[in-house]
Short mmCIF file of C-alpha atoms in Angstrom, two decimals:
data_model
loop_
_atom_site.label_atom_id
_atom_site.label_comp_id
_atom_site.label_asym_id
_atom_site.label_seq_id
_atom_site.Cartn_x
_atom_site.Cartn_y
_atom_site.Cartn_z
CA MET A 4 -105.27 -94.12 28.04
CA ASN A 5 -101.98 -94.36 26.24
CA THR A 6 -99.67 -97.18 27.58
CA PRO A 7 -96.47 -95.18 27.94
CA LEU A 8 -98.43 -92.43 29.90
CA ARG A 9 -99.99 -95.07 32.12
CA GLY A 10 -96.56 -96.39 32.90
CA LEU A 11 -95.30 -92.93 33.67
CA LEU A 12 -98.24 -92.19 36.01
CA ALA A 13 -97.67 -95.50 37.85
CA ALA A 14 -93.95 -94.72 38.32
CA GLY A 15 -94.71 -91.33 39.63
CA ALA A 16 -97.28 -92.70 42.13
CA ALA A 17 -94.76 -95.32 43.34
CA THR A 18 -92.21 -92.61 43.83
CA ALA A 19 -94.64 -90.42 45.75
CA VAL A 20 -95.50 -93.39 48.10
CA MET A 21 -91.76 -94.15 48.66
CA LEU A 22 -91.02 -90.44 49.44
CA THR A 23 -93.92 -90.01 51.83
CA SER A 24 -93.19 -93.33 53.63
CA GLY A 25 -89.46 -92.19 54.02
CA VAL A 26 -90.54 -88.84 55.49
CA ALA A 27 -93.03 -90.65 57.82
CA ALA A 28 -90.28 -93.04 59.01
CA GLU A 29 -87.93 -90.08 59.67
CA ALA A 30 -90.56 -88.17 61.50
CA ALA A 31 -91.36 -91.19 63.67
CA THR A 32 -87.75 -91.24 65.00
CA ALA A 33 -87.39 -87.54 65.35
CA TYR A 34 -88.20 -85.61 68.55
CA PRO A 35 -88.80 -81.98 69.16
CA LYS A 36 -85.86 -79.68 70.05
CA TYR A 37 -86.13 -79.09 73.76
CA GLU A 38 -84.70 -76.17 75.61
CA ALA A 39 -81.41 -77.06 77.35
CA PRO A 40 -80.66 -76.11 80.91
CA LYS A 41 -77.60 -74.06 81.84
CA THR A 42 -74.71 -76.38 81.46
CA PHE A 43 -73.26 -75.25 84.81
CA GLY A 44 -76.51 -74.41 86.54
CA THR A 45 -76.22 -74.23 90.34
CA THR A 46 -79.65 -75.67 91.28
CA PHE A 47 -81.30 -79.08 90.63
CA GLN A 48 -83.83 -79.00 87.76
CA SER A 49 -87.40 -79.78 88.85
CA ASP A 50 -89.71 -82.09 87.01
CA PRO A 51 -93.19 -80.84 87.90
CA GLY A 52 -95.79 -83.46 88.25
CA HIS A 53 -93.34 -86.31 88.88
CA ASP A 54 -94.17 -88.52 91.88
CA PHE A 55 -91.02 -89.73 93.46
CA THR A 56 -92.93 -91.53 96.23
CA LYS A 57 -93.81 -94.32 93.69
CA HIS A 58 -91.52 -96.62 91.92
CA ILE A 59 -88.51 -95.19 89.97
CA SER A 60 -89.71 -94.09 86.53
CA SER A 61 -88.87 -91.95 83.59
CA ARG A 62 -88.50 -88.25 83.68
CA HIS A 63 -90.88 -86.07 81.52
CA ASN A 64 -89.83 -85.06 78.08
CA GLY A 65 -86.98 -82.65 77.98
CA ILE A 66 -83.27 -82.24 78.81
CA LEU A 67 -81.87 -82.96 82.31
CA ARG A 68 -78.44 -81.97 83.46
CA GLY A 69 -77.53 -85.14 85.16
CA TRP A 70 -75.50 -88.27 85.26
CA ILE A 71 -76.27 -92.02 84.77
CA THR A 72 -75.68 -93.80 88.04
CA TYR A 73 -76.45 -97.51 86.89
CA VAL A 74 -77.34 -99.35 83.62
CA ARG A 75 -78.92 -102.83 83.47
CA SER A 76 -80.59 -104.54 80.55
CA GLY A 77 -80.60 -101.41 78.59
CA VAL A 78 -82.36 -99.38 81.27
CA ALA A 79 -80.42 -96.42 82.73
CA GLU A 80 -80.95 -94.99 86.19
CA TYR A 81 -79.97 -91.26 86.28
CA GLU A 82 -80.24 -88.23 88.67
CA PRO A 83 -80.06 -84.49 88.34
CA ILE A 84 -76.76 -82.72 89.11
CA LYS A 85 -75.84 -79.13 89.86
CA TRP A 86 -72.57 -77.25 89.75
CA LYS A 87 -71.08 -76.45 93.19
CA LYS A 88 -68.43 -73.73 93.08
CA GLY A 89 -65.22 -74.47 94.79
CA THR A 90 -62.98 -72.54 97.02
CA LYS A 91 -59.65 -73.87 95.74
CA THR A 92 -60.79 -75.08 92.37
CA GLU A 93 -63.50 -73.86 89.93
CA GLY A 94 -65.90 -76.39 91.48
CA ASN A 95 -67.49 -79.67 90.58
CA PHE A 96 -70.92 -81.37 89.88
CA VAL A 97 -72.79 -82.85 92.76
CA GLY A 98 -75.92 -85.04 92.88
CA PRO A 99 -78.72 -84.97 95.49
CA ARG A 100 -77.77 -85.78 99.07
CA GLU A 101 -77.62 -89.32 100.43
CA GLY A 102 -81.06 -90.64 101.02
CA ASP A 103 -82.70 -88.29 98.54
CA VAL A 104 -85.08 -90.20 96.17
CA THR A 105 -84.75 -87.81 93.27
CA ALA A 106 -83.93 -90.36 90.49
CA TYR A 107 -85.29 -91.59 87.28
CA ALA A 108 -85.01 -94.72 85.16
CA SER A 109 -85.54 -94.95 81.31
CA PRO A 110 -84.59 -97.29 78.64
CA VAL A 111 -81.74 -96.16 76.43
CA ALA A 112 -83.09 -95.90 72.88
CA LYS A 113 -81.59 -98.26 70.35
CA ASP A 114 -80.82 -95.34 68.13
CA VAL A 115 -79.55 -92.96 70.93
CA THR A 116 -77.34 -90.13 70.00
CA PHE A 117 -74.31 -90.15 72.26
CA LEU A 118 -71.88 -87.16 71.93
CA SER A 119 -68.71 -87.81 73.86
CA ALA A 120 -66.43 -85.18 75.37
CA TYR A 121 -63.56 -87.80 75.68
CA GLY A 122 -63.67 -89.78 72.54
CA CYS A 123 -65.00 -93.28 71.81
CA LYS A 124 -62.06 -95.29 73.06
CA SER A 125 -62.47 -97.06 76.59
CA ASP A 126 -59.50 -95.14 78.05
CA MET A 127 -61.18 -91.81 77.32
CA SER A 128 -57.77 -90.40 76.06
CA GLY A 129 -58.87 -87.95 73.43
CA LEU A 130 -60.75 -84.79 73.96
CA THR A 131 -63.67 -84.32 71.66
CA VAL A 132 -65.23 -81.19 72.93
CA SER A 133 -66.89 -78.12 71.36
CA HIS A 134 -64.62 -75.29 72.56
CA SER A 135 -67.59 -72.92 72.37
CA THR A 136 -69.96 -74.96 74.58
CA GLY A 137 -67.80 -77.33 76.66
CA LEU A 138 -70.10 -80.20 75.47
CA GLY A 139 -69.17 -83.45 73.76
CA ALA A 140 -68.97 -83.34 69.93
CA LYS A 141 -67.89 -86.91 69.00
CA ARG A 142 -70.74 -89.30 68.05
CA CYS A 143 -70.09 -92.73 69.66
CA SER A 144 -72.06 -95.93 69.77
CA ARG A 145 -74.77 -97.00 72.21
CA ASP A 146 -72.40 -99.66 73.60
CA VAL A 147 -69.70 -97.05 74.41
CA LEU A 148 -72.31 -94.94 76.19
CA ILE A 149 -73.58 -97.84 78.31
CA LYS A 150 -70.16 -99.12 79.27
CA ARG A 151 -68.68 -95.70 80.11
CA HIS A 152 -71.62 -94.40 81.93
CA ASN A 153 -72.13 -97.53 83.94
CA ARG A 154 -68.53 -97.30 85.30
CA ALA A 155 -68.31 -93.65 86.13
CA ARG A 156 -70.59 -90.74 86.93
CA ILE A 157 -69.97 -88.42 83.95
CA PRO A 158 -71.93 -85.13 83.79
CA ALA A 159 -74.15 -84.92 80.67
CA LEU A 160 -77.20 -83.31 79.23
CA ILE A 161 -79.66 -86.24 79.01
CA THR A 162 -82.58 -85.93 76.61
CA VAL A 163 -85.74 -87.93 77.32
CA HIS A 164 -88.52 -88.27 74.76
CA LYS A 165 -91.54 -90.58 75.25
CA GLY A 166 -89.98 -92.29 78.22
CA LYS A 167 -86.66 -93.13 76.45
CA ILE A 168 -83.26 -91.68 76.60
CA VAL A 169 -82.69 -90.44 73.02
CA LYS A 170 -79.57 -88.28 73.47
CA VAL A 171 -76.72 -88.00 75.94
CA GLN A 172 -74.19 -85.12 75.46
CA GLU A 173 -71.30 -85.31 77.97
CA ILE A 174 -70.19 -82.09 79.72
CA PHE A 175 -66.44 -81.54 79.83
CA THR A 176 -64.99 -80.91 83.30
CA PRO A 177 -61.20 -80.73 83.59
#
């Protein structure tokens, strides 16, 4: 075989290997698009098949309307929330009643997507909300997510995939 042709074929094969390995790496970190619950739903979301009588564990794959209650060593505990309509105000989010064991715990993925409704600064001074959805639109770091949500219960859509929290999108409440 002709030497220039052989070099061209080798370069083409190397390029094909690099392209397919890049696609495989991207596919490994991706997750399916899960159906989001109603942002201001008035009932707690169920997790069929989850046994709350055993130790606290991860929710099944999907999106939970909830808030993070505690973070330790990169593992977040979180619970479902629902919207409770108010009489003098529009209302507020509430969690399960005291003593209810409806809670989950999952590691926060190293490459978690955190979309803030209040900016990335610690004072939460800048609104970064999508006006059409009322959901956070500003991408912030994993560290900001952990610090902020360990201090305060902030309503969010929490996406869990393969036992890890892969996305947190804050819900804006005035």
